[in-house]
């Protein structure tokens, strides 16, 4: 799907509860000399901001700090190619291009976890809502006493030296608009603000802060404080979980740590500490 540009007043954007993002104001607030963000583009709709930005990076048409935001995604993707859909202007759906060339590639796996910390921090400041992180890339909020997924993160390599990180956050979705009963949104979690412009600015400023700190530490998750901060906000740690792994393996045990490589360490029922680098993690209810 070809991106549709947002320009001027358009009767299609007349929903007062869900006004369009102001691309010019976002650029004024975020793009600055010496800063990370080099450009911000808002399109009315596209298939996937991640796919679009990966293609632009591969063609040499995007620089580090490029931000692509869509008011609507028709083919948004989560992990394992799961679909991510939501009504137009009901959330924040964006991708950023990062080129951390001074960080060893072995540490690039921390980028989605770093983004999770940044998103949670930014939303706490701007929306006043408590969030938690489910390893490796889900943003959780509490709705009616239950944990629900309100956001997700997907990182993809872009050429030799780039990584595109995509973020999807449900902002104003109502109960009858949720794709599945386990989904949530900021408004359902009691956010004090659902104005997407300041929310996006807060998240991108937080992401710039954490990315700069991580790069200054050459990607070291301990020195940068990332590992400790992620662990403090991770709802998975201390829980009994089931890891659904390739090869039809599903070890069960307590999630005890996130190691230096960003892997979840599970103390299994067999007494083995197993690091998990990829796979689905299911939070099990207490017996």
Rosetta silent file (secondary structure, phi, psi, omega in degrees, C-alpha in Angstrom):
SEQUENCE: XXXXXXXXXXXXXXXXXXXXXXXXXXXXXXXXXXXXXXXXXXXXXXXXXXXXXXXXXXXXXXXXXXXXXXXXXXXXXXXXXXXXXXXXXXXXXXXXXXXXXXXXXXXXXXXXXXXXXXXXXXXXXXXXXXXXXXXXXXXXXXXXXXXXXXXXXXXXXXXXXXXXXXXXXXXXXXXXXXXXXXXXXXXXXXXXXXXXXXXXXXXXXXXXXXXXXXXXXXXXXXXXXXXXXXXXXXXXXXXXXXXXXXXXXXXXXXXXXXXXXXXXXXXXXXXXXXXXXXXXXXXXXXX
SCORE:     score description
SCORE:     0.000 S_00000001
   1 L     0.000  132.789 -179.429    0.000    0.000    0.000 S_00000001
   2 L   -79.879  133.302  179.017    1.360    3.423   -0.951 S_00000001
   3 L   -60.595  141.937  175.374    1.601    5.899    1.957 S_00000001
   4 E  -105.787  123.853 -177.858   -0.914    8.724    1.832 S_00000001
   5 E   -70.971  150.520  173.755    0.445   12.093    2.884 S_00000001
   6 L  -100.314  121.634  179.838   -1.264   14.241    5.482 S_00000001
   7 L  -152.608  129.553  175.263   -1.596   17.840    4.302 S_00000001
   8 L    67.730 -173.032  178.819   -3.951   20.669    5.159 S_00000001
   9 L   -82.020  139.449 -176.879   -7.490   20.373    6.446 S_00000001
  10 L  -142.257  128.242 -178.384   -9.392   17.353    5.237 S_00000001
  11 H   -60.895  -19.813  177.370  -12.992   16.480    6.009 S_00000001
  12 H   -65.014  -22.044 -177.151  -11.852   12.873    6.417 S_00000001
  13 H  -105.927   46.170 -174.367  -10.160   13.961    9.662 S_00000001
  14 L   -97.294    2.569  178.736  -13.228   15.508   11.275 S_00000001
  15 L   -71.822  107.013 -175.296  -13.494   13.155   14.274 S_00000001
  16 H   -66.361  -26.108  178.343  -13.024   15.567   17.182 S_00000001
  17 H   -73.783  -20.767 -177.395  -12.254   12.697   19.558 S_00000001
  18 H  -135.436   70.665 -179.770   -9.379   11.612   17.335 S_00000001
  19 L   -68.502  156.154  178.759   -7.772   14.658   15.734 S_00000001
  20 L   -70.417  157.468  173.329   -4.869   14.158   13.305 S_00000001
  21 L   -69.572  150.664  178.938   -1.279   14.555   14.385 S_00000001
  22 L  -101.182   95.979 -174.273    0.366   17.889   13.636 S_00000001
  23 H   -61.593  -40.825 -178.299    3.465   16.957   11.647 S_00000001
  24 H   -63.923  -42.098  179.421    4.841   20.514   11.501 S_00000001
  25 H   -67.268  -37.408  177.144    4.552   20.952   15.274 S_00000001
  26 H   -62.902  -42.087  178.322    6.190   17.581   15.875 S_00000001
  27 H   -63.976  -43.051  179.147    9.120   18.564   13.673 S_00000001
  28 H   -60.832  -36.731 -176.032    9.480   21.915   15.454 S_00000001
  29 H   -82.545  -19.343 -170.887    9.501   20.186   18.822 S_00000001
  30 H  -121.806  -31.681 -176.937   11.820   17.286   18.030 S_00000001
  31 L   -88.580  117.126 -177.479   14.133   17.978   15.084 S_00000001
  32 L  -146.431  159.358  178.636   17.084   20.078   16.242 S_00000001
  33 L   -60.140  127.630  178.294   20.750   20.622   15.503 S_00000001
  34 L    82.012   -2.957  179.711   22.837   17.890   17.126 S_00000001
  35 L   -89.497  173.775 -178.642   19.789   15.848   18.102 S_00000001
  36 L   -75.212  -42.313 -170.540   18.915   12.312   17.083 S_00000001
  37 L   -78.570  118.271 -174.433   15.736   12.985   15.140 S_00000001
  38 L   -97.355  -20.828  179.637   16.546   14.060   11.590 S_00000001
  39 E  -172.454  146.757  179.642   13.061   14.137   10.116 S_00000001
  40 E  -130.765  122.515  178.479    9.466   13.307   10.969 S_00000001
  41 E  -120.372  132.639  176.380    6.893   12.346    8.372 S_00000001
  42 E  -113.865  124.252  177.291    3.238   11.661    9.104 S_00000001
  43 E  -114.930  151.699 -178.388    1.204    9.753    6.512 S_00000001
  44 E   -66.462  -39.382  179.955   -2.527    9.146    6.570 S_00000001
  45 E  -164.021  152.792  175.899   -2.178    5.440    5.986 S_00000001
  46 E  -160.551  172.596  176.335    0.173    2.708    4.860 S_00000001
  47 L   -69.007  -58.613 -177.730    0.606   -1.029    5.121 S_00000001
  48 L  -150.686  123.746  176.934    3.464   -1.024    7.613 S_00000001
  49 H   -63.884  -33.755  178.459    5.711    1.826    8.710 S_00000001
  50 H   -63.257  -48.720 -179.498    8.443   -0.716    9.440 S_00000001
  51 H   -60.434  -42.312 -179.490    8.334   -2.150    5.921 S_00000001
  52 H   -63.197  -44.982 -175.769    8.315    1.334    4.388 S_00000001
  53 H   -73.521  -34.714  174.374   11.246    2.586    6.448 S_00000001
  54 H   -60.496  -43.613  179.907   13.288   -0.597    5.923 S_00000001
  55 H   -64.852  -41.297  178.748   12.814   -0.165    2.164 S_00000001
  56 H   -64.717  -42.295  179.452   13.821    3.494    2.298 S_00000001
  57 H   -63.512  -42.046 -179.778   16.921    2.696    4.342 S_00000001
  58 H   -64.055  -30.604  179.988   17.918   -0.080    1.940 S_00000001
  59 L   -89.239    3.627 -179.508   17.579    2.354   -0.960 S_00000001
  60 L    72.745   23.186 -176.208   19.670    5.000    0.811 S_00000001
  61 L  -107.154   14.931  177.473   16.671    7.311    1.110 S_00000001
  62 L  -143.651  138.815  179.000   16.557    7.578    4.903 S_00000001
  63 L  -103.934  163.789  176.705   19.101    8.848    7.428 S_00000001
  64 L   -55.898  140.679  179.946   19.520    7.906   11.068 S_00000001
  65 L    88.735    3.971  174.636   16.814    9.512   13.138 S_00000001
  66 E   -70.255  136.088  179.510   14.160    9.324   10.427 S_00000001
  67 E  -123.593  125.770  177.309   10.708    8.883   11.961 S_00000001
  68 E  -117.799  121.160 -177.377    7.745    7.609    9.946 S_00000001
  69 E  -117.392  137.108  176.537    4.313    7.862   11.575 S_00000001
  70 E  -119.412  135.670  174.758    1.045    6.505   10.161 S_00000001
  71 L   -71.364  -24.024  178.068   -2.422    7.543   11.247 S_00000001
  72 L  -150.288  137.210  173.436   -3.546    4.082   10.156 S_00000001
  73 E  -116.415  131.002  179.591   -1.744    0.834    9.364 S_00000001
  74 L   -97.959  -14.294  179.846   -3.472   -1.804    7.275 S_00000001
  75 L  -140.598   40.517  177.596   -0.747   -4.435    7.554 S_00000001
  76 E   -62.454  144.514 -174.998    1.017   -3.606   10.805 S_00000001
  77 E  -124.383  141.726  169.893    3.091   -6.492   12.122 S_00000001
  78 L  -106.385 -163.963  177.258    4.093   -7.719   15.523 S_00000001
  79 H   -63.823  152.729  178.901    6.454  -10.528   16.390 S_00000001
  80 H    58.147   29.989  177.554    6.042  -13.786   14.450 S_00000001
  81 H    59.463   27.754  174.953    4.271  -11.782   11.700 S_00000001
  82 L   -72.195  146.936 -178.089    1.158  -11.299   13.814 S_00000001
  83 E   -79.980  145.398  176.368   -1.192   -8.612   12.546 S_00000001
  84 E  -129.433  108.784 -178.633   -1.621   -5.327   14.405 S_00000001
  85 L  -127.205  152.163  178.905   -4.722   -3.370   13.395 S_00000001
  86 L  -162.509  156.571  178.180   -6.611   -0.448   14.929 S_00000001
  87 L   -61.021  154.806  178.602   -9.040    2.271   13.807 S_00000001
  88 L   -55.203  137.869  173.425   -7.516    5.383   12.181 S_00000001
  89 L    62.571   18.800 -179.801   -5.970    7.896   14.606 S_00000001
  90 L   -93.912   -4.492 -177.363   -6.726    5.656   17.607 S_00000001
  91 E  -155.473 -171.172  174.042   -3.095    5.063   18.480 S_00000001
  92 E  -113.213  118.299 -178.421    0.536    5.837   17.796 S_00000001
  93 E  -127.594  106.756 -173.659    2.013    3.735   15.001 S_00000001
  94 E  -150.722  160.140  177.436    5.544    4.725   14.053 S_00000001
  95 E  -133.750  149.165  178.948    8.994    3.487   13.109 S_00000001
  96 E  -129.074  148.577  177.349   12.453    4.988   13.589 S_00000001
  97 E  -103.931  124.669  178.534   15.752    4.304   11.850 S_00000001
  98 E  -121.864  140.016  177.975   18.820    3.837   14.069 S_00000001
  99 L  -129.090   77.495 -175.251   22.395    3.228   12.913 S_00000001
 100 L   -81.308   62.005 -173.849   24.410    2.410   16.051 S_00000001
 101 L   -62.499  -23.117 -179.633   27.668    1.801   14.190 S_00000001
 102 L   -89.164    4.792  178.034   29.829    2.477   17.248 S_00000001
 103 L  -109.099  132.449  177.684   28.067   -0.266   19.228 S_00000001
 104 L   -54.733  137.491 -177.005   29.088   -3.922   18.725 S_00000001
 105 H   -57.162  -31.027 -179.522   26.459   -5.754   16.672 S_00000001
 106 H   -60.860  -20.122 -179.091   26.200   -8.379   19.422 S_00000001
 107 H   -98.932   -0.093 -178.965   24.577   -5.718   21.620 S_00000001
 108 H   -67.330  -19.802  177.667   22.005   -4.533   19.076 S_00000001
 109 H   -62.569  -14.488  177.722   19.557   -7.065   20.484 S_00000001
 110 H   -78.634  -12.497 -174.706   19.035   -4.631   23.350 S_00000001
 111 H   -60.053  -44.458  176.674   17.367   -2.079   21.053 S_00000001
 112 H   -64.861  -34.128  177.922   13.798   -3.414   21.387 S_00000001
 113 H   -69.165  -41.085  176.116   14.233   -3.669   25.169 S_00000001
 114 H   -59.042  -43.102  179.741   15.673   -0.134   25.240 S_00000001
 115 H   -63.887  -38.580  177.224   12.678    1.063   23.232 S_00000001
 116 H   -60.305  -44.745  177.170   10.335   -0.607   25.704 S_00000001
 117 H   -60.898  -44.105 -178.174   11.963    1.246   28.598 S_00000001
 118 H   -64.698  -43.779  179.921   11.784    4.515   26.671 S_00000001
 119 H   -63.196  -47.131 -179.751    8.127    4.070   25.734 S_00000001
 120 H   -60.643  -42.157  179.439    7.130    3.159   29.283 S_00000001
 121 H   -64.908  -46.412 -179.006    9.046    6.137   30.667 S_00000001
 122 H   -63.135  -42.320 -179.500    7.606    8.576   28.143 S_00000001
 123 H   -69.917  -33.356  176.683    4.024    7.419   28.655 S_00000001
 124 H   -61.639  -41.669 -179.395    4.385    7.567   32.423 S_00000001
 125 H   -69.093  -46.023 -169.065    5.409   11.218   32.125 S_00000001
 126 H   -92.987  -29.292 -177.218    2.878   12.316   29.523 S_00000001
 127 H  -105.832  -14.516  179.731   -0.134   10.057   30.092 S_00000001
 128 L    63.858   32.134 -179.133    0.176    9.488   33.827 S_00000001
 129 L  -118.075  137.724  178.318   -0.531    5.793   33.405 S_00000001
 130 L   -75.204  129.276  178.507    1.381    2.962   35.034 S_00000001
 131 L  -125.089  158.936  175.709    2.889    0.640   32.476 S_00000001
 132 E  -138.385  161.348 -177.678    4.889   -2.571   32.692 S_00000001
 133 E  -111.286  128.790  171.696    6.985   -4.508   30.200 S_00000001
 134 E   -99.705  124.585 -177.489    6.387   -8.109   29.252 S_00000001
 135 L   -61.460  136.317    0.062    9.582   -9.684   27.911 S_00000001
 136 L   -98.552  -13.958 -165.064   10.652   -9.073   25.268 S_00000001
 137 L  -148.358   21.393 -179.566    8.550   -6.390   23.630 S_00000001
 138 E  -105.490  143.553  174.951    5.028   -5.889   24.975 S_00000001
 139 E  -103.719  123.510 -177.375    3.717   -2.872   26.861 S_00000001
 140 E  -108.502  143.765  170.866    1.174   -3.773   29.543 S_00000001
 141 E  -128.797  166.206  179.760   -1.416   -1.621   31.288 S_00000001
 142 E  -106.130  123.468  178.726   -3.935   -2.490   33.978 S_00000001
 143 E  -126.679  116.134  179.697   -7.617   -2.365   33.053 S_00000001
 144 L    59.713   34.756  178.890  -10.160   -3.419   35.651 S_00000001
 145 L    81.051    1.891 -179.250   -7.468   -5.130   37.697 S_00000001
 146 E  -113.625  143.251  173.085   -6.244   -7.190   34.731 S_00000001
 147 E   -73.590  131.365  176.891   -3.004   -6.928   32.773 S_00000001
 148 E  -136.530  150.221  179.327   -3.650   -6.118   29.144 S_00000001
 149 E   -82.757  122.327  178.589   -1.393   -5.489   26.175 S_00000001
 150 E  -113.416   -4.911 -178.640   -1.567   -1.878   24.985 S_00000001
 151 E  -165.501  163.493  178.897    1.523   -1.786   22.813 S_00000001
 152 E  -150.156  162.426 -175.844    4.247   -3.715   21.071 S_00000001
 153 E  -132.829  138.876  178.141    7.688   -3.232   19.573 S_00000001
 154 E  -137.546  121.863  178.378    9.288   -4.842   16.524 S_00000001
 155 E  -108.127  137.418  179.660   12.929   -4.360   15.483 S_00000001
 156 E  -137.639  142.393  175.261   14.217   -5.312   12.031 S_00000001
 157 E   -67.598  144.174  179.097   17.611   -5.005   10.378 S_00000001
 158 E  -130.284   97.624 -177.221   17.779   -2.406    7.625 S_00000001
 159 L    70.464 -159.086 -176.456   20.731   -2.973    5.338 S_00000001
 160 L   -74.931  -38.460 -169.438   24.208   -3.537    6.750 S_00000001
 161 L  -120.507   14.517 -175.496   24.291   -0.883    9.437 S_00000001
 162 E  -124.189  158.330  173.593   20.741    0.004   10.362 S_00000001
 163 E  -134.102  128.718  172.784   17.906   -1.131   12.568 S_00000001
 164 E  -100.651  125.002  178.468   14.302   -0.021   12.146 S_00000001
 165 E  -111.868  121.087  179.669   12.335   -0.127   15.381 S_00000001
 166 E  -104.221  143.578 -179.289    8.559   -0.010   15.088 S_00000001
 167 E  -130.978  134.416  172.273    6.188    0.886   17.907 S_00000001
 168 E  -126.271  127.802 -179.011    2.427    0.473   18.133 S_00000001
 169 E  -131.889  124.101  173.906    0.478    1.912   21.072 S_00000001
 170 E   -77.425  120.863 -176.925   -3.279    1.761   21.559 S_00000001
 171 L  -104.587  -60.447 -173.213   -4.319    5.182   22.823 S_00000001
 172 L  -112.898   15.602  179.242   -8.090    5.751   22.530 S_00000001
 173 L   -61.102  131.578  176.138   -9.412    2.295   21.629 S_00000001
 174 L   -90.844  168.112 -176.924  -12.689    1.550   23.377 S_00000001
 175 H   -54.264  -42.284 -176.228  -13.729   -1.885   24.614 S_00000001
 176 H   -76.037   -3.723  178.576  -15.820   -2.583   21.527 S_00000001
 177 H  -104.532   -6.605 -176.468  -12.866   -1.727   19.262 S_00000001
 178 L   -66.616  137.279 -178.972  -10.284   -4.015   20.844 S_00000001
 179 L   -69.048  -30.999  177.642   -9.015   -6.724   18.471 S_00000001
 180 L  -143.728  156.223 -177.264   -8.939   -9.329   21.248 S_00000001
 181 L   -62.398  -23.206 -178.689  -10.242   -9.326   24.858 S_00000001
 182 L   -85.188   -0.260  177.998   -6.692   -9.322   26.244 S_00000001
 183 E   -83.442  160.427  178.190   -5.864   -6.024   24.522 S_00000001
 184 L  -144.294 -175.706  178.179   -6.013   -2.675   26.272 S_00000001
 185 L  -153.168  166.347 -179.818   -5.452    1.003   25.652 S_00000001
 186 L   -64.544  -39.797 -178.379   -4.275    4.076   27.495 S_00000001
 187 L   -66.027  -37.769  178.523   -7.789    5.487   27.794 S_00000001
 188 L   -69.479  -23.545  179.058   -9.098    2.241   29.294 S_00000001
 189 L   -88.456    4.781  176.240   -6.196    2.320   31.778 S_00000001
 190 L    84.157   29.618  179.929   -7.255    5.776   32.995 S_00000001
 191 L   -58.609  141.275  179.175   -4.686    7.949   31.217 S_00000001
 192 L   -78.471  -18.391  177.352   -4.849   11.609   32.234 S_00000001
 193 L  -143.073  136.102  173.529   -4.108   12.617   28.640 S_00000001
 194 L  -122.375   20.119  175.746   -4.805   10.937   25.311 S_00000001
 195 L   -73.219  112.791 -169.958   -3.573   13.823   23.156 S_00000001
 196 H   -70.022  -26.799  179.410   -1.297   11.955   20.763 S_00000001
 197 H   -61.661  -56.034  177.845    0.988   14.896   19.899 S_00000001
 198 H   -65.904  -29.843  177.127    2.470   15.321   23.407 S_00000001
 199 H   -63.752  -45.768 -179.740    2.445   11.559   23.908 S_00000001
 200 H   -65.745  -41.627  178.021    4.555   11.018   20.777 S_00000001
 201 H   -59.904  -43.473 -178.848    6.909   13.865   21.680 S_00000001
 202 H   -63.958  -42.080 -179.282    7.415   12.400   25.170 S_00000001
 203 H   -66.500  -43.966 -178.533    8.104    8.910   23.825 S_00000001
 204 H   -69.325  -35.770  175.703   10.576   10.114   21.179 S_00000001
 205 H   -65.430  -41.033  177.818   12.405   12.359   23.660 S_00000001
 206 H   -64.615  -40.648  178.939   12.671    9.448   26.078 S_00000001
 207 H   -64.262  -40.033  177.567   13.922    7.188   23.277 S_00000001
 208 H   -63.475  -42.109  179.311   16.576    9.744   22.337 S_00000001
 209 H   -60.593  -48.975 -177.300   17.737    9.985   25.963 S_00000001
 210 H   -69.354  -38.367  179.122   18.067    6.230   26.384 S_00000001
 211 H   -64.316  -42.910  177.962   19.640    5.678   22.974 S_00000001
 212 H   -62.761  -41.795 -179.469   22.269    8.351   23.642 S_00000001
 213 H   -64.720  -43.293 -179.603   23.037    6.862   27.058 S_00000001
 214 H   -65.206  -43.758  179.217   23.335    3.343   25.614 S_00000001
 215 H   -66.148  -38.519  179.345   25.606    4.472   22.761 S_00000001
 216 H   -62.807  -25.450  177.635   27.808    6.450   25.144 S_00000001
 217 L   -96.347   16.998 -178.089   28.352    3.178   27.040 S_00000001
 218 L    55.239   32.784  177.289   29.171    1.349   23.773 S_00000001
 219 L    79.836    6.269 -179.140   25.936   -0.566   24.179 S_00000001
 220 L   -71.547  116.221 -174.718   26.850   -2.006   27.577 S_00000001
 221 L   -69.944  -25.475  179.291   23.474   -2.655   29.244 S_00000001
 222 L   -79.617  -48.576 -177.945   24.911   -2.589   32.763 S_00000001
 223 L   -62.819  -38.882 -178.473   27.030    0.567   32.430 S_00000001
 224 L   -75.638  -12.136 -177.024   24.194    2.459   30.711 S_00000001
 225 L    83.646    1.033 -175.728   21.715    1.443   33.421 S_00000001
 226 H   -67.568  -44.467 -176.632   19.481   -0.161   30.826 S_00000001
 227 H   -61.101  -44.716 -179.066   19.613   -3.703   32.198 S_00000001
 228 H   -67.054  -41.565 -178.410   18.689   -2.602   35.731 S_00000001
 229 H   -68.867  -40.339  177.892   15.920   -0.267   34.556 S_00000001
 230 H   -61.744  -46.341 -178.442   14.422   -2.864   32.255 S_00000001
 231 H   -60.666  -38.371 -178.470   14.408   -5.458   35.040 S_00000001
 232 H   -65.596  -28.928 -178.281   12.740   -3.004   37.433 S_00000001
 233 L  -104.057    8.345 -174.716    9.865   -2.446   35.019 S_00000001
 234 E   -92.016  115.006 -179.158    9.541   -5.994   33.713 S_00000001
 235 L   -73.155  -12.151 -177.736    6.309   -7.709   34.762 S_00000001
 236 L   -77.284  -34.089 -176.408    7.664  -11.067   33.588 S_00000001
 237 L   -66.213  138.081 -179.271   10.369  -11.354   36.247 S_00000001
 238 L    84.704   -2.904 -179.130    9.344  -13.254   39.343 S_00000001
 239 L   -99.682  154.330  167.742    6.434  -14.872   37.530 S_00000001
 240 E   -80.278  127.554 -174.216    5.879  -18.487   36.614 S_00000001
 241 E  -132.849  161.932  169.777    5.994  -18.565   32.831 S_00000001
 242 E  -118.822  127.312  178.268    5.845  -20.944   29.917 S_00000001
 243 E   -99.451  116.814  178.878    8.292  -20.372   27.075 S_00000001
 244 E   -94.871  103.711 -169.007    6.943  -21.549   23.724 S_00000001
 245 E  -107.229  161.612  173.895   10.141  -22.200   21.773 S_00000001
 246 L   -56.815  149.139 -179.317   11.007  -23.416   18.286 S_00000001
 247 L    83.471   16.270  177.202   10.965  -27.196   17.980 S_00000001
 248 L    61.445   32.057  173.241    7.790  -27.540   20.058 S_00000001
 249 E   -96.143  138.422 -178.884    9.631  -27.063   23.341 S_00000001
 250 L  -140.267   68.447  179.414    7.679  -25.373   26.135 S_00000001
 251 L   -64.889  145.155  178.760    9.722  -25.232   29.364 S_00000001
 252 E  -117.821  139.948  177.923    7.901  -23.945   32.442 S_00000001
 253 E   175.502 -171.444  179.851    9.553  -22.193   35.360 S_00000001
 254 E   -91.235  132.078  174.113   10.189  -18.929   37.162 S_00000001
 255 E   -77.383  112.891 -170.464   11.552  -15.984   35.181 S_00000001
 256 E  -107.604  -19.654 -176.903   14.480  -14.988   37.368 S_00000001
 257 E  -166.666  162.160  164.794   16.582  -12.521   35.365 S_00000001
 258 E  -112.556  118.154 -172.111   17.333  -10.737   32.113 S_00000001
 259 L   -81.425 -177.241 -175.275   20.970  -11.499   31.315 S_00000001
 260 L   -65.732  -14.611  176.415   23.627   -9.333   29.706 S_00000001
 261 L   -98.723    6.815 -179.730   22.502  -10.383   26.239 S_00000001
 262 L    81.420    8.605 -179.611   18.895   -9.391   26.903 S_00000001
 263 L   -84.315  149.139  175.928   17.754  -12.997   27.202 S_00000001
 264 E   -85.494  127.075  179.827   15.141  -14.085   29.730 S_00000001
 265 E   -98.356  122.548 -178.143   16.544  -16.600   32.222 S_00000001
 266 E  -113.051  125.250  172.730   14.044  -19.226   33.349 S_00000001
 267 E   -85.993  103.017 -171.686   14.639  -21.490   36.337 S_00000001
 268 E   -77.603  168.668  179.669   12.835  -24.560   35.034 S_00000001
 269 L   -65.514  -17.322  178.413   11.004  -27.226   36.980 S_00000001
 270 L   -87.962    3.251  178.764   13.947  -29.540   36.250 S_00000001
 271 L    83.582   16.845 -179.608   16.289  -27.243   38.194 S_00000001
 272 L  -106.393  138.224  173.477   18.011  -25.830   35.104 S_00000001
 273 E   -92.155  111.049 -174.428   18.526  -22.128   34.429 S_00000001
 274 E  -111.555  118.188  175.467   17.660  -21.735   30.749 S_00000001
 275 E   -80.285  132.673 -178.884   18.299  -18.490   28.873 S_00000001
 276 E  -114.312  120.281 -178.733   15.644  -17.762   26.241 S_00000001
 277 L   -99.202  -21.822 -179.673   16.580  -15.443   23.399 S_00000001
 278 L  -154.509  143.021  179.706   13.507  -15.840   21.228 S_00000001
 279 L   144.591  169.081  177.708   10.074  -17.291   21.701 S_00000001
 280 E   -88.673  135.947  177.244    6.654  -16.569   23.108 S_00000001
 281 E  -112.486  126.173  178.311    6.405  -16.115   26.872 S_00000001
 282 E  -109.297  122.310  173.992    3.094  -16.872   28.545 S_00000001
 283 E   -75.340  119.584 -178.861    2.457  -15.492   32.030 S_00000001
 284 L   -91.856  137.751  177.056    0.811  -18.326   33.949 S_00000001
 285 L   -70.601  148.984  176.108   -1.771  -17.581   36.584 S_00000001
 286 L   -58.354  144.890 -179.616   -0.980  -18.841   40.094 S_00000001
 287 L   -66.124    0.000    0.000   -2.357  -22.305   40.711 S_00000001
